[in-house]
């Protein structure tokens, strides 16, 4: 298990200890203030180079990683994969090798194949690799920013100041994750983070949208969303991933929405302090009603906002942490 991501790759939250996760959340707390300044920049990674290579579509992850790197004063090399030499048949290995030859310290990457980030880490072992989402496997920075957002909301509601007691807020917390669990790398990373921090997690989905071997996951599986809704302190909806064929796992979209969508009626049955989350992008009117998505209980915009300080923390610890390791 990795006890700190200082100087390390970030490929999966499954391999991080609670302390490693808390270190990222506490470091991100310090970067929140930077993002509120008029001049949103610190010299922490001046002279360092971060490559951003997204082989799969992204709005939030890509923009917030590139923003994070720039706010740390790193130079950013952003490869437009659709107009790159991969279209002429260049392999992943040669593409990464070419970008590496330009002199990079880290690569942030997203790929449709589970395990692609691990593979790249073997091609360029001297470069820090940050997984921005690989197939169905992991989306570790989404898990971290979701945990950060929950901690921030709970701290505000309970009047907790500072980070010292922040991680304790998860003890006994009840998180319900709903929807397309089968295809969701976000669910896999969220569950790893929440369980490591001490929360109880339930997943609600039709049997067809549950992954194989879900009984080995550290969660309770429920099939009745209506039964579970009053239990939850946090309800996290997942996007029905039609690009991964999710549409063929449910009889009709309408039936999925009727049984597993967070409608206005269901949202009324939530506990008064419950938080509603969605990693985005949302299918409004499918997994979440548009009115619910825009309601005060929903923290979806805050999740996006927190992507920047959390990704600043990840880049800082992973890249600058390597210097600390060498110096010690
Ligand atoms: N949540 C998330 O990963 O969004 P993007 O696909 O827009 O990066």
CSV table of C-alpha atoms and ligand atoms in Angstrom, one decimal:
chain,number,residue,atom,x,y,z
A,1,UNK,CA,0.0,0.0,0.0
A,2,UNK,CA,1.2,3.6,-0.7
A,3,UNK,CA,1.3,5.6,2.5
A,4,UNK,CA,2.0,8.9,0.7
A,5,UNK,CA,1.9,10.0,-2.9
A,6,UNK,CA,5.0,12.2,-2.5
A,7,UNK,CA,7.2,11.4,-5.5
A,8,UNK,CA,4.8,8.6,-6.5
A,9,UNK,CA,2.4,7.9,-9.4
A,10,UNK,CA,-1.3,8.1,-8.8
A,11,UNK,CA,-2.9,5.2,-10.6
A,12,UNK,CA,-5.6,3.9,-8.3
A,13,UNK,CA,-7.1,4.8,-4.9
A,14,UNK,CA,-7.3,1.1,-4.1
A,15,UNK,CA,-3.5,1.2,-3.3
A,16,UNK,CA,-3.6,4.3,-1.1
A,17,UNK,CA,-3.8,4.1,2.7
A,18,UNK,CA,-6.2,6.4,4.7
A,19,UNK,CA,-3.2,8.6,5.6
A,20,UNK,CA,-2.2,9.0,2.0
A,21,UNK,CA,-5.7,10.1,1.1
A,22,UNK,CA,-5.9,12.5,4.1
A,23,UNK,CA,-2.5,14.0,3.1
A,24,UNK,CA,-4.0,14.9,-0.3
A,25,UNK,CA,-7.1,16.4,1.2
A,26,UNK,CA,-5.2,18.5,3.7
A,27,UNK,CA,-2.8,19.7,1.0
A,28,UNK,CA,-5.8,20.6,-1.2
A,29,UNK,CA,-7.2,22.7,1.7
A,30,UNK,CA,-4.2,24.9,1.5
A,31,UNK,CA,-4.6,25.4,-2.2
A,32,UNK,CA,-8.3,26.5,-1.9
A,33,UNK,CA,-7.0,29.8,-0.7
A,34,UNK,CA,-4.8,30.2,-3.8
A,35,UNK,CA,-7.8,29.8,-6.0
A,36,UNK,CA,-9.6,32.6,-4.3
A,37,UNK,CA,-6.8,35.1,-4.8
A,38,UNK,CA,-6.9,37.7,-7.6
A,39,UNK,CA,-3.5,36.4,-8.8
A,40,UNK,CA,-4.1,32.7,-8.7
A,41,UNK,CA,-0.5,31.4,-9.0
A,42,UNK,CA,2.2,30.0,-6.7
A,43,UNK,CA,5.7,29.1,-7.8
A,44,UNK,CA,5.6,25.5,-6.4
A,45,UNK,CA,6.3,23.8,-9.8
A,46,UNK,CA,8.1,26.6,-11.6
A,47,UNK,CA,10.3,25.0,-14.3
A,48,UNK,CA,8.5,21.7,-14.2
A,49,UNK,CA,6.6,20.3,-17.2
A,50,UNK,CA,3.3,18.5,-17.1
A,51,UNK,CA,2.0,16.7,-20.2
A,52,UNK,CA,-1.8,16.4,-20.6
A,53,UNK,CA,-2.8,13.5,-22.9
A,54,UNK,CA,-6.5,12.6,-23.1
A,55,UNK,CA,-7.1,9.7,-25.4
A,56,UNK,CA,-10.8,9.9,-24.4
A,57,UNK,CA,-13.2,12.9,-24.1
A,58,UNK,CA,-13.1,15.1,-21.0
A,59,UNK,CA,-14.1,18.6,-20.0
A,60,UNK,CA,-13.8,18.8,-16.2
A,61,UNK,CA,-10.7,16.6,-15.6
A,62,UNK,CA,-8.6,17.9,-18.5
A,63,UNK,CA,-9.4,21.6,-17.9
A,64,UNK,CA,-9.0,21.4,-14.1
A,65,UNK,CA,-5.7,19.5,-14.4
A,66,UNK,CA,-4.3,22.0,-16.9
A,67,UNK,CA,-5.6,24.9,-14.7
A,68,UNK,CA,-4.0,23.2,-11.6
A,69,UNK,CA,-0.6,22.8,-13.3
A,70,UNK,CA,-0.6,26.4,-14.5
A,71,UNK,CA,-1.6,27.7,-11.0
A,72,UNK,CA,1.5,25.9,-9.7
A,73,UNK,CA,3.5,27.7,-12.4
A,74,UNK,CA,4.3,24.4,-14.3
A,75,UNK,CA,4.5,24.5,-18.1
A,76,UNK,CA,1.8,22.4,-19.7
A,77,UNK,CA,2.2,20.3,-22.9
A,78,UNK,CA,-1.3,19.4,-24.1
A,79,UNK,CA,-1.5,16.8,-26.9
A,80,UNK,CA,-4.5,17.0,-29.1
A,81,UNK,CA,-4.8,13.3,-29.7
A,82,UNK,CA,-7.4,13.6,-32.5
A,83,UNK,CA,-4.8,15.5,-34.6
A,84,UNK,CA,-1.7,13.7,-33.4
A,85,UNK,CA,0.5,11.2,-35.2
A,86,UNK,CA,-1.6,8.4,-33.4
A,87,UNK,CA,-4.0,9.0,-36.3
A,88,UNK,CA,-1.2,7.8,-38.6
A,89,UNK,CA,-0.8,4.7,-36.5
A,90,UNK,CA,1.8,5.7,-34.0
A,91,UNK,CA,1.6,3.4,-30.9
A,92,UNK,CA,0.9,4.5,-27.3
A,93,UNK,CA,4.4,3.5,-26.4
A,94,UNK,CA,6.0,5.6,-29.1
A,95,UNK,CA,3.6,8.5,-28.5
A,96,UNK,CA,4.6,8.6,-24.8
A,97,UNK,CA,8.2,8.2,-25.7
A,98,UNK,CA,8.0,11.2,-28.0
A,99,UNK,CA,6.4,13.4,-25.4
A,100,UNK,CA,8.9,12.2,-22.8
A,101,UNK,CA,11.8,13.2,-25.2
A,102,UNK,CA,10.6,16.8,-25.0
A,103,UNK,CA,11.5,16.8,-21.2
A,104,UNK,CA,8.5,16.2,-19.0
A,105,UNK,CA,8.2,15.6,-15.2
A,106,UNK,CA,4.7,14.2,-15.2
A,107,UNK,CA,1.9,13.0,-17.5
A,108,UNK,CA,-1.8,13.2,-16.8
A,109,UNK,CA,-3.6,10.8,-19.0
A,110,UNK,CA,-7.0,9.4,-19.7
A,111,UNK,CA,-7.5,6.3,-21.8
A,112,UNK,CA,-10.4,4.0,-22.7
A,113,UNK,CA,-8.5,0.9,-21.7
A,114,UNK,CA,-8.3,-0.2,-18.0
A,115,UNK,CA,-4.6,-0.4,-17.1
A,116,UNK,CA,-3.4,2.0,-19.7
A,117,UNK,CA,-1.9,4.4,-17.0
A,118,UNK,CA,-0.1,1.5,-15.4
A,119,UNK,CA,1.3,0.5,-18.8
A,120,UNK,CA,2.6,4.0,-19.5
A,121,UNK,CA,4.2,4.1,-16.0
A,122,UNK,CA,6.3,1.1,-17.2
A,123,UNK,CA,7.2,2.8,-20.5
A,124,UNK,CA,8.5,6.0,-18.7
A,125,UNK,CA,9.4,5.0,-15.1
A,126,UNK,CA,11.3,8.3,-14.5
A,127,UNK,CA,8.1,10.3,-15.2
A,128,UNK,CA,5.2,10.6,-12.7
A,129,UNK,CA,2.0,9.2,-14.1
A,130,UNK,CA,-1.3,10.6,-12.9
A,131,UNK,CA,-4.4,8.6,-14.0
A,132,UNK,CA,-7.2,10.8,-15.3
A,133,UNK,CA,-9.4,7.8,-15.8
A,134,UNK,CA,-8.7,4.4,-17.4
A,135,UNK,CA,-11.5,2.4,-18.9
A,136,UNK,CA,-13.8,0.9,-16.2
A,137,UNK,CA,-10.9,0.8,-13.7
A,138,UNK,CA,-10.2,4.0,-11.8
A,139,UNK,CA,-10.6,7.8,-11.7
A,140,UNK,CA,-8.5,8.5,-8.6
A,141,UNK,CA,-8.7,12.3,-8.7
A,142,UNK,CA,-12.5,12.2,-9.0
A,143,UNK,CA,-12.6,10.0,-5.9
A,144,UNK,CA,-10.3,12.5,-4.0
A,145,UNK,CA,-12.2,15.6,-5.1
A,146,UNK,CA,-15.5,13.9,-4.1
A,147,UNK,CA,-14.1,13.0,-0.7
A,148,UNK,CA,-12.8,16.5,-0.4
A,149,UNK,CA,-16.2,18.0,-1.3
A,150,UNK,CA,-18.0,15.8,1.3
A,151,UNK,CA,-15.5,16.7,4.0
A,152,UNK,CA,-15.9,20.4,3.2
A,153,UNK,CA,-19.7,20.2,3.3
A,154,UNK,CA,-19.7,18.3,6.5
A,155,UNK,CA,-17.2,20.6,8.1
A,156,UNK,CA,-19.3,23.7,7.2
A,157,UNK,CA,-22.5,22.1,8.5
A,158,UNK,CA,-20.9,20.9,11.8
A,159,UNK,CA,-18.8,24.1,12.3
A,160,UNK,CA,-15.5,22.2,12.2
A,161,UNK,CA,-12.5,24.5,11.6
A,162,UNK,CA,-9.2,23.5,10.1
A,163,UNK,CA,-8.1,20.0,8.9
A,164,UNK,CA,-7.2,18.3,12.1
A,165,UNK,CA,-10.6,16.7,12.7
A,166,UNK,CA,-11.5,16.6,9.0
A,167,UNK,CA,-11.0,12.9,8.3
A,168,UNK,CA,-13.0,12.0,11.4
A,169,UNK,CA,-16.1,13.5,9.8
A,170,UNK,CA,-16.4,10.3,7.6
A,171,UNK,CA,-16.8,8.0,10.6
A,172,UNK,CA,-20.3,6.5,10.4
A,173,UNK,CA,-21.2,8.5,7.3
A,174,UNK,CA,-23.7,6.8,5.0
A,175,UNK,CA,-23.1,7.1,1.3
A,176,UNK,CA,-25.4,5.7,-1.3
A,177,UNK,CA,-24.1,5.4,-4.9
A,178,UNK,CA,-26.8,4.9,-7.5
A,179,UNK,CA,-26.9,3.9,-11.2
A,180,UNK,CA,-24.5,2.5,-13.6
A,181,UNK,CA,-22.0,1.0,-11.1
A,182,UNK,CA,-20.9,-1.7,-13.7
A,183,UNK,CA,-19.2,0.8,-16.1
A,184,UNK,CA,-18.2,3.4,-13.5
A,185,UNK,CA,-14.5,4.0,-12.7
A,186,UNK,CA,-15.8,6.9,-10.5
A,187,UNK,CA,-17.7,4.4,-8.3
A,188,UNK,CA,-14.6,2.3,-7.9
A,189,UNK,CA,-12.5,5.3,-6.9
A,190,UNK,CA,-15.2,6.8,-4.7
A,191,UNK,CA,-15.8,3.6,-2.8
A,192,UNK,CA,-12.1,3.1,-2.2
A,193,UNK,CA,-11.8,6.7,-0.8
A,194,UNK,CA,-15.0,6.6,1.3
A,195,UNK,CA,-14.3,3.2,2.8
A,196,UNK,CA,-10.7,4.1,3.6
A,197,UNK,CA,-11.9,7.2,5.4
A,198,UNK,CA,-14.5,5.2,7.5
A,199,UNK,CA,-17.8,5.7,5.7
A,200,UNK,CA,-20.4,3.0,5.1
A,201,UNK,CA,-21.3,2.6,1.4
A,202,UNK,CA,-24.3,1.1,-0.3
A,203,UNK,CA,-24.8,0.8,-4.0
A,204,UNK,CA,-28.2,0.7,-5.7
A,205,UNK,CA,-28.6,-0.4,-9.3
A,206,UNK,CA,-30.5,-2.8,-11.5
A,207,UNK,CA,-28.8,-6.3,-11.4
A,208,UNK,CA,-27.7,-5.8,-15.0
A,209,UNK,CA,-25.7,-2.6,-14.0
A,210,UNK,CA,-23.9,-4.2,-11.1
A,211,UNK,CA,-20.3,-5.4,-11.9
A,212,UNK,CA,-19.3,-9.1,-11.7
A,213,UNK,CA,-18.0,-10.1,-8.2
A,214,UNK,CA,-19.7,-7.1,-6.6
A,215,UNK,CA,-20.1,-9.3,-3.5
A,216,UNK,CA,-16.3,-8.9,-3.0
A,217,UNK,CA,-16.6,-5.1,-2.9
A,218,UNK,CA,-16.7,-3.4,0.6
A,219,UNK,CA,-20.2,-2.3,0.0
A,220,UNK,CA,-23.8,-3.4,0.7
A,221,UNK,CA,-25.8,-3.9,-2.5
A,222,UNK,CA,-29.4,-2.8,-2.6
A,223,UNK,CA,-31.8,-3.1,-5.5
A,224,UNK,CA,-34.5,-0.8,-4.1
A,225,UNK,CA,-33.5,2.8,-4.4
A,226,UNK,CA,-36.7,3.9,-2.6
A,227,UNK,CA,-35.8,1.8,0.4
A,228,UNK,CA,-32.3,3.1,0.6
A,229,UNK,CA,-32.9,6.8,0.1
A,230,UNK,CA,-33.9,7.7,3.7
A,231,UNK,CA,-30.8,5.9,5.0
A,232,UNK,CA,-28.3,8.1,3.1
A,233,UNK,CA,-26.3,11.2,4.3
A,234,UNK,CA,-24.9,11.4,0.8
A,235,UNK,CA,-26.6,10.3,-2.5
A,236,UNK,CA,-24.2,10.1,-5.5
A,237,UNK,CA,-25.8,9.6,-8.9
A,238,UNK,CA,-23.8,8.1,-11.7
A,239,UNK,CA,-24.1,8.8,-15.4
A,240,UNK,CA,-25.7,6.1,-17.5
A,241,UNK,CA,-22.7,5.5,-19.8
A,242,UNK,CA,-24.3,5.0,-23.1
A,243,UNK,CA,-20.9,5.1,-24.9
A,244,UNK,CA,-20.0,1.9,-23.1
A,245,UNK,CA,-23.3,0.3,-24.1
A,246,UNK,CA,-25.2,0.9,-20.9
A,247,UNK,CA,-28.4,1.5,-22.9
A,248,UNK,CA,-28.5,-2.2,-23.7
A,249,UNK,CA,-28.4,-3.2,-20.0
A,250,UNK,CA,-31.7,-1.5,-19.2
A,251,UNK,CA,-35.1,-2.3,-20.9
A,252,UNK,CA,-35.7,1.4,-21.7
A,253,UNK,CA,-34.3,4.7,-20.5
A,254,UNK,CA,-37.7,5.6,-19.1
A,255,UNK,CA,-37.8,2.5,-17.0
A,256,UNK,CA,-34.3,3.1,-15.6
A,257,UNK,CA,-35.3,6.7,-14.7
A,258,UNK,CA,-38.5,5.6,-13.1
A,259,UNK,CA,-36.7,3.0,-10.8
A,260,UNK,CA,-33.3,4.6,-10.3
A,261,UNK,CA,-33.5,8.3,-11.3
A,262,UNK,CA,-33.4,10.9,-8.5
A,263,UNK,CA,-36.7,12.6,-9.1
A,264,UNK,CA,-38.2,15.6,-7.3
A,265,UNK,CA,-40.4,13.2,-5.4
A,266,UNK,CA,-37.5,11.0,-4.2
A,267,UNK,CA,-35.4,14.0,-3.3
A,268,UNK,CA,-38.1,15.1,-1.0
A,269,UNK,CA,-37.7,11.9,1.0
A,270,UNK,CA,-33.9,12.5,1.6
A,271,UNK,CA,-32.8,13.4,5.1
A,272,UNK,CA,-32.9,17.2,5.6
A,273,UNK,CA,-29.0,17.6,5.6
A,274,UNK,CA,-28.4,15.1,2.8
A,275,UNK,CA,-25.9,16.0,0.1
A,276,UNK,CA,-26.6,15.2,-3.6
A,277,UNK,CA,-23.6,14.5,-5.8
A,278,UNK,CA,-22.9,13.8,-9.5
A,279,UNK,CA,-19.4,13.6,-11.0
A,280,UNK,CA,-20.7,14.9,-14.4
A,281,UNK,CA,-21.3,15.0,-17.2
A,282,UNK,CA,-25.0,14.6,-16.3
A,283,UNK,CA,-27.8,13.1,-18.3
A,284,UNK,CA,-30.4,15.5,-17.0
A,285,UNK,CA,-33.8,13.8,-16.9
A,286,UNK,CA,-32.2,10.3,-16.9
A,287,UNK,CA,-30.3,9.6,-13.7
A,288,UNK,CA,-31.2,13.0,-12.1
A,289,UNK,CA,-34.1,15.4,-12.6
A,290,UNK,CA,-33.0,18.8,-13.8
A,291,UNK,CA,-34.7,20.6,-10.8
A,292,UNK,CA,-32.9,18.3,-8.3
A,293,UNK,CA,-29.5,18.9,-10.0
A,294,UNK,CA,-30.0,22.6,-9.6
A,295,UNK,CA,-31.4,22.4,-6.0
A,296,UNK,CA,-29.5,23.7,-2.9
A,297,UNK,CA,-28.8,20.1,-1.7
A,298,UNK,CA,-26.8,19.4,-4.9
A,299,UNK,CA,-23.1,20.2,-4.7
A,300,UNK,CA,-22.3,19.3,-8.3
A,301,UNK,CA,-20.8,22.7,-9.1
A,302,UNK,CA,-18.7,22.6,-6.0
A,303,UNK,CA,-17.3,19.2,-7.1
A,304,UNK,CA,-16.1,20.8,-10.3
A,305,UNK,CA,-14.6,23.8,-8.4
A,306,UNK,CA,-12.8,21.5,-6.0
A,307,UNK,CA,-11.2,19.7,-8.9
A,308,UNK,CA,-8.6,22.4,-9.2
A,309,UNK,CA,-7.2,22.5,-5.6
A,310,UNK,CA,-7.4,18.7,-5.3
A,311,UNK,CA,-5.5,18.3,-8.6
A,312,UNK,CA,-3.0,21.0,-7.5
A,313,UNK,CA,-2.4,18.9,-4.4
A,314,UNK,CA,-1.9,15.7,-6.4
A,315,UNK,CA,0.5,17.4,-8.9
A,316,UNK,CA,2.4,19.1,-6.1
A,317,UNK,CA,2.9,16.0,-4.0
A,318,UNK,CA,3.6,13.7,-6.9
A,319,UNK,CA,6.1,16.0,-8.6
A,320,UNK,CA,7.7,18.1,-5.9
A,321,UNK,CA,7.5,15.2,-3.5
A,322,UNK,CA,10.1,13.5,-5.6
A,323,UNK,CA,12.6,16.3,-4.8
A,324,UNK,CA,11.9,15.9,-1.0
A,325,UNK,CA,12.5,12.2,-1.3
A,326,UNK,CA,15.9,12.8,-3.0
A,327,UNK,CA,16.9,15.5,-0.4
A,328,UNK,CA,16.1,13.3,2.6
B,1,LIG,N1,-16.2,13.7,-14.1
B,1,LIG,C1,-15.4,13.7,-15.2
B,1,LIG,O1,-14.4,13.0,-15.2
B,1,LIG,O2,-15.8,14.6,-16.1
B,1,LIG,P1,-15.1,14.7,-17.5
B,1,LIG,O3,-15.3,13.5,-18.3
B,1,LIG,O4,-15.7,16.0,-18.2
B,1,LIG,O5,-13.6,14.9,-17.3
